[in-house]
Amino acid sequence: MITNKIEYLILCAAIKNYETLKNVASDWNLSHVEVAVAANRLFLHGDILAAFPTDEDKESIRDVILTMPQIQAHLDGKLSAFYYLTPQGGARWEVLSHPDWNLYHRWCFKIDSESEIICAERQLIEKLLSVSYLHFGEIPIPETETWDELEPWQATYWKTLPKAYRVSYQSKNFEYCINSNTPQEWIEANKQAQSWYSKILQWYTEPEFDLNPSSLFGNTTPNYYTIPAETPFPQVEYLILEMAVICNYYSLLSVAYSQHLSHAEIAVAAHALFERGHIRARVFADEYDSEGYPDVILTMAGIQDHLDGRIRAFYYLTPQGGARWEALSHPDWDKFLIVNFLGTFPYEDGILGTQRENIEKLLALDKFVLSHQHIPGTEVWEVLEPWQATYWKTLPRGDRVCCEYQPNSQDYWNLDSDTPAELVESYKQASLWYENIRKWYTNPFRE
């Protein structure tokens, strides 16, 4: 017997069509852990099976029992799969939901062709035809209806009923509105029709479950955010630090997606960084909160909730975390440049750096390497002592230049055989210099 609500939701999501576990987690705002544990039990009990899509000209690989690592990979977007109910899983859903199959119907509306309704009760179809404007904003065209019987009827991919009726018909658009000129009897009839139709759509009931977290996983206490020991924890931790070196408004989800990491890998690494004091979080109460609460140490449960979309948060480096990144990356701050023509970074407009000669060189080459180029003669220089190079790092001195700029009119990414040789050479030299200046630190796991 299904003992918790999440197992039920997984079954219920697939009663009509094949579904993905990732959609279930998203639709019901469930954590990946909750869905993974419940789905694993359903696979082991034989209530659901999975299929892998293949090339368009090949059939999918079906009737697969996903393992826990495969379930996690699917939830993390690394494994494309969908699941479906077995006859046993469908029967278990029926025991809990008590469906009235006489109310179940398939209504297919087709533009510029025949629409159709299939149901085990002919009287219900006739009633649906009379209120079709509520569903599709269309009404049947008189004398176009064609009836036949289906024996048996494949009501869903897992459920077969002994008999059903089918009507095919042509339809036309019907726009209805209620205003001060609408007769009261028509308004009342419309309300009754809407009430009847809403009840028809409720052709099964949802059972009540014990939502106490202690009973969520049955007799098993899972920890599916723990990953194998051979996983390179230091590398994942480094990627989290690296992402937030310059800006303090990234989320752990951004790291997961950009680096193709699982939620489990990110959660374990981030938890270690929070525990060591290398990162902190700014947590927001809701989507309307623009300030948030800073200096939050997220627990493992909080990290999981953030990764699963329940908590909105940005993380950032502490001075200790910045020092840890420096020890690993050996940055050359003399090569550090910030180009903030378009407000990309949380800095003042302009170009900033520790070495004025690097800024001047960039201004001379900006037409080759930047999307915008400055307008000569508009430069205004400023010395910054000290310079807040990043939100966590202060340097003794920096230079900043502000200037007017405009979009780069040259497209140096599409040089061809007609481009003058000297221009091609200038572009190559500028690109080499800019590539070198941008390598102002080393990633120890890539170099």
CSV table of C-alpha atoms in Angstrom, one decimal:
chain,number,residue,atom,x,y,z
A,1,MET,CA,0.0,0.0,0.0
A,2,ILE,CA,1.2,3.5,-0.8
A,3,THR,CA,2.0,5.1,2.6
A,4,ASN,CA,3.0,8.7,1.8
A,5,LYS,CA,1.8,11.5,-0.2
A,6,ILE,CA,4.8,11.9,-2.5
A,7,GLU,CA,4.5,8.3,-3.7
A,8,TYR,CA,0.9,9.1,-4.5
A,9,LEU,CA,1.7,12.3,-6.3
A,10,ILE,CA,4.2,10.4,-8.5
A,11,LEU,CA,1.5,7.9,-9.4
A,12,CYS,CA,-1.2,10.5,-9.9
A,13,ALA,CA,1.0,12.6,-12.3
A,14,ALA,CA,1.2,9.7,-14.7
A,15,ILE,CA,-2.4,8.3,-14.7
A,16,LYS,CA,-3.1,9.7,-18.2
A,17,ASN,CA,0.3,10.2,-19.8
A,18,TYR,CA,3.9,9.3,-19.3
A,19,GLU,CA,5.7,11.8,-17.0
A,20,THR,CA,9.1,12.8,-15.7
A,21,LEU,CA,10.1,12.8,-12.0
A,22,LYS,CA,11.7,16.2,-12.6
A,23,ASN,CA,8.3,17.7,-13.5
A,24,VAL,CA,6.8,16.1,-10.4
A,25,ALA,CA,9.4,17.8,-8.2
A,26,SER,CA,8.9,21.2,-9.9
A,27,ASP,CA,5.1,21.1,-10.1
A,28,TRP,CA,4.7,20.2,-6.4
A,29,ASN,CA,7.7,22.2,-5.1
A,30,LEU,CA,9.2,19.0,-3.7
A,31,SER,CA,12.9,18.5,-2.9
A,32,HIS,CA,14.9,16.1,-5.1
A,33,VAL,CA,15.5,14.0,-2.0
A,34,GLU,CA,11.8,13.5,-1.3
A,35,VAL,CA,11.1,12.6,-4.9
A,36,ALA,CA,14.1,10.3,-5.2
A,37,VAL,CA,13.2,8.3,-2.1
A,38,ALA,CA,9.6,7.9,-3.1
A,39,ALA,CA,10.3,7.0,-6.7
A,40,ASN,CA,12.9,4.5,-5.6
A,41,ARG,CA,10.3,2.7,-3.5
A,42,LEU,CA,7.8,2.7,-6.3
A,43,PHE,CA,10.4,1.2,-8.8
A,44,LEU,CA,11.3,-1.5,-6.3
A,45,HIS,CA,7.7,-2.3,-5.6
A,46,GLY,CA,6.9,-2.6,-9.3
A,47,ASP,CA,4.5,0.3,-9.4
A,48,ILE,CA,6.3,2.3,-12.0
A,49,LEU,CA,8.8,1.7,-14.8
A,50,ALA,CA,11.0,4.0,-16.9
A,51,ALA,CA,11.9,4.5,-20.5
A,52,PHE,CA,14.8,6.2,-22.2
A,53,PRO,CA,14.1,8.2,-25.4
A,54,THR,CA,16.3,7.4,-28.4
A,55,ASP,CA,16.7,8.7,-31.9
A,56,GLU,CA,13.6,9.6,-33.7
A,57,ASP,CA,13.8,6.5,-36.0
A,58,LYS,CA,14.2,4.1,-33.1
A,59,GLU,CA,11.9,2.9,-30.4
A,60,SER,CA,12.6,4.0,-26.8
A,61,ILE,CA,14.2,1.7,-24.3
A,62,ARG,CA,11.3,0.6,-22.1
A,63,ASP,CA,10.5,-1.3,-18.9
A,64,VAL,CA,13.6,-0.1,-17.0
A,65,ILE,CA,13.9,-0.1,-13.2
A,66,LEU,CA,15.9,3.1,-12.4
A,67,THR,CA,18.5,2.8,-9.7
A,68,MET,CA,18.9,5.5,-7.1
A,69,PRO,CA,21.9,7.0,-8.9
A,70,GLN,CA,19.9,7.0,-12.1
A,71,ILE,CA,17.0,8.7,-10.4
A,72,GLN,CA,19.3,11.3,-9.0
A,73,ALA,CA,21.0,11.9,-12.4
A,74,HIS,CA,17.5,12.3,-14.0
A,75,LEU,CA,16.5,14.8,-11.3
A,76,ASP,CA,19.7,16.7,-11.8
A,77,GLY,CA,19.1,16.9,-15.6
A,78,LYS,CA,21.8,14.6,-16.6
A,79,LEU,CA,19.7,11.6,-17.6
A,80,SER,CA,16.7,11.9,-20.0
A,81,ALA,CA,14.0,9.6,-18.9
A,82,PHE,CA,10.2,9.3,-18.3
A,83,TYR,CA,8.2,7.0,-16.2
A,84,TYR,CA,4.8,5.3,-16.4
A,85,LEU,CA,2.5,3.2,-14.3
A,86,THR,CA,2.5,-0.6,-14.4
A,87,PRO,CA,-0.9,-2.3,-14.2
A,88,GLN,CA,-0.1,-2.9,-10.5
A,89,GLY,CA,0.8,0.8,-10.0
A,90,GLY,CA,-2.5,1.8,-11.6
A,91,ALA,CA,-4.4,-0.6,-9.4
A,92,ARG,CA,-2.8,0.9,-6.3
A,93,TRP,CA,-3.7,4.4,-7.5
A,94,GLU,CA,-7.3,3.2,-7.9
A,95,VAL,CA,-7.5,1.7,-4.4
A,96,LEU,CA,-6.5,5.1,-3.0
A,97,SER,CA,-8.4,7.4,-5.4
A,98,HIS,CA,-11.6,5.5,-6.0
A,99,PRO,CA,-12.1,6.8,-9.5
A,100,ASP,CA,-15.5,6.9,-11.1
A,101,TRP,CA,-14.7,5.7,-14.6
A,102,ASN,CA,-18.2,6.6,-15.8
A,103,LEU,CA,-17.1,10.2,-15.4
A,104,TYR,CA,-13.7,9.9,-17.0
A,105,HIS,CA,-13.7,11.1,-20.6
A,106,ARG,CA,-11.3,12.1,-23.3
A,107,TRP,CA,-12.3,15.2,-25.2
A,108,CYS,CA,-10.2,16.1,-28.2
A,109,PHE,CA,-10.8,19.4,-29.9
A,110,LYS,CA,-9.3,19.8,-33.4
A,111,ILE,CA,-9.2,23.0,-35.3
A,112,ASP,CA,-10.6,22.8,-38.8
A,113,SER,CA,-11.4,19.1,-38.4
A,114,GLU,CA,-13.6,16.8,-36.4
A,115,SER,CA,-13.6,17.0,-32.6
A,116,GLU,CA,-14.4,13.9,-30.5
A,117,ILE,CA,-15.5,12.8,-27.1
A,118,ILE,CA,-15.1,9.3,-25.7
A,119,CYS,CA,-16.7,8.2,-22.5
A,120,ALA,CA,-18.2,5.0,-20.9
A,121,GLU,CA,-21.6,6.9,-20.5
A,122,ARG,CA,-23.4,8.2,-23.5
A,123,GLN,CA,-25.6,10.5,-21.4
A,124,LEU,CA,-22.5,12.2,-20.1
A,125,ILE,CA,-21.3,12.8,-23.6
A,126,GLU,CA,-24.6,14.4,-24.6
A,127,LYS,CA,-24.5,16.7,-21.6
A,128,LEU,CA,-20.8,17.6,-22.4
A,129,LEU,CA,-21.9,18.6,-25.9
A,130,SER,CA,-24.4,21.0,-24.5
A,131,VAL,CA,-21.8,22.8,-22.4
A,132,SER,CA,-18.9,22.5,-24.8
A,133,TYR,CA,-18.5,26.3,-24.9
A,134,LEU,CA,-17.2,26.1,-21.3
A,135,HIS,CA,-14.3,24.0,-22.3
A,136,PHE,CA,-13.1,25.1,-25.7
A,137,GLY,CA,-15.3,28.1,-26.5
A,138,GLU,CA,-16.9,26.1,-29.3
A,139,ILE,CA,-20.3,24.4,-29.9
A,140,PRO,CA,-21.2,21.5,-32.2
A,141,ILE,CA,-22.6,22.2,-35.6
A,142,PRO,CA,-26.1,20.5,-35.8
A,143,GLU,CA,-26.4,17.3,-37.7
A,144,THR,CA,-22.6,16.7,-37.9
A,145,GLU,CA,-22.5,14.2,-35.0
A,146,THR,CA,-21.4,10.7,-35.7
A,147,TRP,CA,-21.6,8.0,-33.0
A,148,ASP,CA,-20.0,4.7,-32.6
A,149,GLU,CA,-19.1,2.2,-29.9
A,150,LEU,CA,-15.7,0.9,-28.7
A,151,GLU,CA,-15.5,-2.6,-27.2
A,152,PRO,CA,-13.2,-2.6,-25.3
A,153,TRP,CA,-11.9,0.9,-24.7
A,154,GLN,CA,-8.3,1.7,-23.9
A,155,ALA,CA,-9.2,4.5,-21.5
A,156,THR,CA,-5.5,5.1,-20.5
A,157,TYR,CA,-2.3,3.3,-21.5
A,158,TRP,CA,-2.7,1.1,-18.4
A,159,LYS,CA,-6.5,0.9,-18.0
A,160,THR,CA,-9.0,-0.9,-20.3
A,161,LEU,CA,-12.8,-0.6,-19.9
A,162,PRO,CA,-15.3,-3.0,-21.4
A,163,LYS,CA,-17.2,-0.5,-23.5
A,164,ALA,CA,-17.3,3.2,-24.4
A,165,TYR,CA,-19.2,5.6,-26.7
A,166,ARG,CA,-17.5,8.0,-29.1
A,167,VAL,CA,-19.0,11.0,-30.9
A,168,SER,CA,-17.2,12.9,-33.7
A,169,TYR,CA,-18.5,16.2,-34.7
A,170,GLN,CA,-17.8,19.5,-36.5
A,171,SER,CA,-17.7,22.6,-34.4
A,172,LYS,CA,-17.8,26.4,-34.6
A,173,ASN,CA,-16.5,29.2,-32.4
A,174,PHE,CA,-18.9,30.5,-29.7
A,175,GLU,CA,-18.1,33.6,-27.8
A,176,TYR,CA,-20.2,34.3,-24.7
A,177,CYS,CA,-20.1,37.2,-22.3
A,178,ILE,CA,-22.4,38.3,-19.5
A,179,ASN,CA,-23.5,41.9,-19.3
A,180,SER,CA,-26.4,44.0,-18.1
A,181,ASN,CA,-28.5,42.8,-21.1
A,182,THR,CA,-28.1,39.1,-20.4
A,183,PRO,CA,-31.4,37.5,-19.3
A,184,GLN,CA,-31.3,36.3,-15.7
A,185,GLU,CA,-32.4,32.8,-16.6
A,186,TRP,CA,-29.4,32.5,-19.0
A,187,ILE,CA,-27.0,33.7,-16.2
A,188,GLU,CA,-28.5,31.1,-13.8
A,189,ALA,CA,-28.3,28.3,-16.4
A,190,ASN,CA,-24.7,29.2,-17.1
A,191,LYS,CA,-23.8,29.1,-13.4
A,192,GLN,CA,-25.4,25.6,-13.1
A,193,ALA,CA,-23.5,24.4,-16.2
A,194,GLN,CA,-20.2,25.6,-14.7
A,195,SER,CA,-21.0,24.0,-11.4
A,196,TRP,CA,-21.9,20.7,-13.1
A,197,TYR,CA,-18.8,20.7,-15.3
A,198,SER,CA,-16.4,21.4,-12.4
A,199,LYS,CA,-17.9,18.4,-10.5
A,200,ILE,CA,-17.5,16.2,-13.6
A,201,LEU,CA,-13.8,17.0,-13.8
A,202,GLN,CA,-13.3,15.7,-10.2
A,203,TRP,CA,-13.7,12.0,-11.3
A,204,TYR,CA,-11.5,10.7,-8.5
A,205,THR,CA,-10.7,11.7,-4.9
A,206,GLU,CA,-7.3,12.5,-3.3
A,207,PRO,CA,-6.7,10.6,-0.1
A,208,GLU,CA,-5.3,12.3,3.1
A,209,PHE,CA,-1.8,11.4,4.2
A,210,ASP,CA,0.2,11.9,7.3
A,211,LEU,CA,2.5,14.8,6.5
A,212,ASN,CA,4.6,14.5,9.5
A,213,PRO,CA,8.2,14.7,8.2
A,214,SER,CA,9.2,11.8,10.5
A,215,SER,CA,6.9,9.5,8.5
A,216,LEU,CA,7.9,10.9,5.1
A,217,PHE,CA,10.3,8.2,4.2
A,218,GLY,CA,8.7,5.3,6.0
A,219,ASN,CA,11.2,3.4,8.1
A,220,THR,CA,14.2,4.6,6.2
A,221,THR,CA,16.2,7.7,7.0
A,222,PRO,CA,17.8,8.7,3.7
A,223,ASN,CA,20.8,10.8,3.0
A,224,TYR,CA,20.9,10.9,-0.8
A,225,TYR,CA,22.8,14.2,-0.8
A,226,THR,CA,25.8,12.2,0.3
A,227,ILE,CA,28.0,11.2,-2.7
A,228,PRO,CA,30.7,8.6,-3.2
A,229,ALA,CA,34.1,9.2,-1.6
A,230,GLU,CA,35.9,9.3,-4.9
A,231,THR,CA,34.0,12.4,-6.0
A,232,PRO,CA,36.5,15.3,-6.2
A,233,PHE,CA,35.3,17.4,-3.3
A,234,PRO,CA,38.2,19.9,-3.6
A,235,GLN,CA,37.4,20.6,-7.2
A,236,VAL,CA,33.7,21.2,-6.6
A,237,GLU,CA,34.5,23.5,-3.6
A,238,TYR,CA,36.9,25.4,-5.8
A,239,LEU,CA,34.3,26.0,-8.5
A,240,ILE,CA,31.9,27.4,-5.9
A,241,LEU,CA,34.6,29.8,-4.7
A,242,GLU,CA,35.7,30.7,-8.2
A,243,MET,CA,32.2,31.6,-9.3
A,244,ALA,CA,31.9,34.3,-6.5
A,245,VAL,CA,35.3,35.8,-6.7
A,246,ILE,CA,34.1,39.1,-8.4
A,247,CYS,CA,30.4,39.2,-7.8
A,248,ASN,CA,28.4,38.3,-4.7
A,249,TYR,CA,25.0,37.7,-6.3
A,250,TYR,CA,25.4,34.1,-7.6
A,251,SER,CA,23.4,31.2,-6.4
A,252,LEU,CA,24.5,27.6,-5.8
A,253,LEU,CA,22.1,26.6,-8.5
A,254,SER,CA,24.0,28.8,-11.0
A,255,VAL,CA,27.2,26.8,-10.2
A,256,ALA,CA,25.3,23.5,-10.6
A,257,TYR,CA,23.9,24.4,-14.0
A,258,SER,CA,26.9,26.2,-15.4
A,259,GLN,CA,29.4,23.4,-14.4
A,260,HIS,CA,27.0,20.5,-15.0
A,261,LEU,CA,27.2,19.3,-11.4
A,262,SER,CA,24.5,17.4,-9.5
A,263,HIS,CA,22.7,18.8,-6.6
A,264,ALA,CA,24.3,16.2,-4.4
A,265,GLU,CA,27.8,17.3,-5.4
A,266,ILE,CA,27.0,21.0,-4.9
A,267,ALA,CA,25.3,20.4,-1.6
A,268,VAL,CA,28.1,18.4,0.0
A,269,ALA,CA,30.8,20.8,-1.2
A,270,ALA,CA,28.8,24.0,-0.2
A,271,HIS,CA,28.1,22.5,3.2
A,272,ALA,CA,31.8,22.0,3.8
A,273,LEU,CA,32.5,25.6,2.8
A,274,PHE,CA,29.8,27.0,5.0
A,275,GLU,CA,31.1,25.0,7.9
A,276,ARG,CA,34.6,26.2,7.4
A,277,GLY,CA,33.5,29.9,7.2
A,278,HIS,CA,34.6,30.3,3.6
A,279,ILE,CA,31.2,31.3,2.3
A,280,ARG,CA,28.0,32.9,3.7
A,281,ALA,CA,24.6,33.5,2.2
A,282,ARG,CA,22.1,36.3,1.8
A,283,VAL,CA,18.7,34.8,2.1
A,284,PHE,CA,15.5,36.5,0.9
A,285,ALA,CA,12.1,36.1,2.5
A,286,ASP,CA,10.2,36.0,-0.8
A,287,GLU,CA,10.3,37.1,-4.4
A,288,TYR,CA,9.5,40.7,-3.3
A,289,ASP,CA,12.3,41.0,-0.8
A,290,SER,CA,15.2,43.0,-2.3
A,291,GLU,CA,17.4,43.3,0.8
A,292,GLY,CA,17.5,39.9,2.2
A,293,TYR,CA,19.3,38.7,5.4
A,294,PRO,CA,23.1,38.6,5.1
A,295,ASP,CA,25.7,36.4,6.9
A,296,VAL,CA,23.6,33.3,7.0
A,297,ILE,CA,25.2,29.9,7.5
A,298,LEU,CA,23.0,27.5,5.5
A,299,THR,CA,22.7,24.0,7.0
A,300,MET,CA,22.6,21.0,4.8
A,301,ALA,CA,18.8,21.1,4.9
A,302,GLY,CA,18.9,24.8,3.9
A,303,ILE,CA,21.2,24.1,1.1
A,304,GLN,CA,18.9,21.3,-0.2
A,305,ASP,CA,15.9,23.6,0.1
A,306,HIS,CA,17.8,26.3,-1.9
A,307,LEU,CA,18.8,23.8,-4.6
A,308,ASP,CA,15.2,22.5,-4.8
A,309,GLY,CA,13.8,26.1,-5.3
A,310,ARG,CA,12.3,26.5,-1.8
A,311,ILE,CA,14.8,29.1,-0.6
A,312,ARG,CA,16.0,32.1,-2.6
A,313,ALA,CA,19.6,32.9,-1.7
A,314,PHE,CA,22.9,34.2,-3.0
A,315,TYR,CA,26.2,33.2,-1.6
A,316,TYR,CA,29.4,35.1,-1.3
A,317,LEU,CA,33.0,34.7,-0.1
A,318,THR,CA,34.1,35.7,3.3
A,319,PRO,CA,37.6,37.2,3.6
A,320,GLN,CA,38.7,33.8,4.8
A,321,GLY,CA,37.1,32.2,1.7
A,322,GLY,CA,38.8,34.8,-0.5
A,323,ALA,CA,42.2,34.0,1.1
A,324,ARG,CA,41.5,30.3,0.5
A,325,TRP,CA,40.8,31.0,-3.2
A,326,GLU,CA,44.0,33.0,-3.5
A,327,ALA,CA,46.1,30.2,-1.9
A,328,LEU,CA,44.7,27.9,-4.6
A,329,SER,CA,44.7,30.3,-7.6
A,330,HIS,CA,47.8,32.5,-7.1
A,331,PRO,CA,46.2,35.6,-8.7
A,332,ASP,CA,48.4,38.2,-10.3
A,333,TRP,CA,46.5,41.4,-9.2
A,334,ASP,CA,48.7,43.5,-11.4
A,335,LYS,CA,46.9,41.9,-14.4
A,336,PHE,CA,43.4,42.3,-12.8
A,337,LEU,CA,41.1,44.5,-14.9
A,338,ILE,CA,37.4,45.3,-14.6
A,339,VAL,CA,35.6,46.5,-17.8
A,340,ASN,CA,32.3,47.9,-16.7
A,341,PHE,CA,31.0,49.9,-19.7
A,342,LEU,CA,27.5,48.3,-19.5
A,343,GLY,CA,27.0,47.9,-15.8
A,344,THR,CA,27.9,44.2,-16.0
A,345,PHE,CA,29.6,44.2,-12.6
A,346,PRO,CA,28.7,45.9,-9.3
A,347,TYR,CA,31.3,48.6,-9.8
A,348,GLU,CA,31.3,52.2,-11.0
A,349,ASP,CA,31.3,52.7,-14.8
A,350,GLY,CA,34.6,52.6,-16.6
A,351,ILE,CA,37.7,50.5,-16.7
A,352,LEU,CA,39.5,49.7,-13.4
A,353,GLY,CA,42.8,48.1,-12.7
A,354,THR,CA,46.0,48.2,-10.6
A,355,GLN,CA,48.3,49.1,-13.5
A,356,ARG,CA,47.5,52.2,-15.5
A,357,GLU,CA,49.6,51.0,-18.5
A,358,ASN,CA,47.3,48.0,-18.8
A,359,ILE,CA,44.2,50.2,-18.9
A,360,GLU,CA,45.8,52.4,-21.5
A,361,LYS,CA,46.7,49.4,-23.6
A,362,LEU,CA,43.1,48.1,-23.4
A,363,LEU,CA,41.8,51.5,-24.5
A,364,ALA,CA,44.1,51.4,-27.5
A,365,LEU,CA,42.9,47.9,-28.5
A,366,ASP,CA,39.3,48.0,-27.4
A,367,LYS,CA,38.0,48.1,-31.0
A,368,PHE,CA,39.6,44.6,-31.5
A,369,VAL,CA,38.7,42.9,-28.2
A,370,LEU,CA,35.6,44.6,-26.7
A,371,SER,CA,32.0,44.8,-27.8
A,372,HIS,CA,32.2,48.6,-27.2
A,373,GLN,CA,34.9,51.1,-27.8
A,374,HIS,CA,35.7,54.3,-26.1
A,375,ILE,CA,35.4,57.7,-27.8
A,376,PRO,CA,38.9,59.3,-27.8
A,377,GLY,CA,39.2,62.5,-25.9
A,378,THR,CA,36.5,61.8,-23.4
A,379,GLU,CA,38.7,60.0,-20.9
A,380,VAL,CA,38.7,61.1,-17.2
A,381,TRP,CA,41.2,59.4,-14.9
A,382,GLU,CA,41.0,58.8,-11.2
A,383,VAL,CA,43.4,57.3,-8.7
A,384,LEU,CA,41.9,55.1,-6.0
A,385,GLU,CA,43.9,54.8,-2.8
A,386,PRO,CA,43.0,52.2,-1.5
A,387,TRP,CA,41.0,50.3,-4.1
A,388,GLN,CA,38.2,48.0,-3.2
A,389,ALA,CA,39.0,45.6,-6.1
A,390,THR,CA,36.3,43.1,-5.1
A,391,TYR,CA,33.8,43.0,-2.4
A,392,TRP,CA,36.2,41.0,-0.2
A,393,LYS,CA,39.6,42.2,-1.5
A,394,THR,CA,41.2,45.6,-0.9
A,395,LEU,CA,44.4,46.6,-2.8
A,396,PRO,CA,46.7,49.6,-1.9
A,397,ARG,CA,46.1,51.4,-5.2
A,398,GLY,CA,44.1,51.3,-8.4
A,399,ASP,CA,43.3,53.4,-11.4
A,400,ARG,CA,39.9,54.1,-13.0
A,401,VAL,CA,39.1,55.7,-16.3
A,402,CYS,CA,35.6,56.9,-17.3
A,403,CYS,CA,34.8,57.8,-20.9
A,404,GLU,CA,32.1,57.9,-23.4
A,405,TYR,CA,31.7,54.7,-25.5
A,406,GLN,CA,29.8,53.4,-28.4
A,407,PRO,CA,29.1,49.9,-29.9
A,408,ASN,CA,32.0,48.4,-31.8
A,409,SER,CA,31.4,48.9,-35.5
A,410,GLN,CA,33.9,46.3,-36.5
A,411,ASP,CA,33.1,42.6,-36.6
A,412,TYR,CA,36.5,41.0,-36.0
A,413,TRP,CA,35.0,37.6,-35.3
A,414,ASN,CA,34.2,37.2,-39.0
A,415,LEU,CA,37.5,38.0,-40.7
A,416,ASP,CA,37.7,36.6,-44.3
A,417,SER,CA,40.0,36.5,-47.2
A,418,ASP,CA,39.1,40.0,-48.2
A,419,THR,CA,40.3,41.5,-44.9
A,420,PRO,CA,43.6,43.4,-45.2
A,421,ALA,CA,46.5,41.4,-43.9
A,422,GLU,CA,47.7,44.2,-41.6
A,423,LEU,CA,44.2,44.3,-40.0
A,424,VAL,CA,44.2,40.6,-39.5
A,425,GLU,CA,47.6,40.7,-37.8
A,426,SER,CA,46.6,43.6,-35.6
A,427,TYR,CA,43.5,41.6,-34.5
A,428,LYS,CA,45.6,38.5,-33.7
A,429,GLN,CA,48.1,40.5,-31.7
A,430,ALA,CA,45.4,42.3,-29.7
A,431,SER,CA,43.6,39.0,-29.1
A,432,LEU,CA,46.8,37.4,-27.8
A,433,TRP,CA,47.5,40.3,-25.4
A,434,TYR,CA,43.9,40.3,-24.1
A,435,GLU,CA,43.8,36.6,-23.7
A,436,ASN,CA,47.0,36.8,-21.6
A,437,ILE,CA,45.9,39.7,-19.5
A,438,ARG,CA,42.6,37.9,-18.7
A,439,LYS,CA,44.6,34.9,-17.4
A,440,TRP,CA,45.2,36.7,-14.1
A,441,TYR,CA,44.9,33.5,-12.0
A,442,THR,CA,45.2,29.7,-12.4
A,443,ASN,CA,42.6,27.1,-11.8
A,444,PRO,CA,44.6,24.3,-10.1
A,445,PHE,CA,42.2,21.7,-11.4
A,446,ARG,CA,42.4,22.7,-15.0
A,447,GLU,CA,46.0,23.9,-15.5
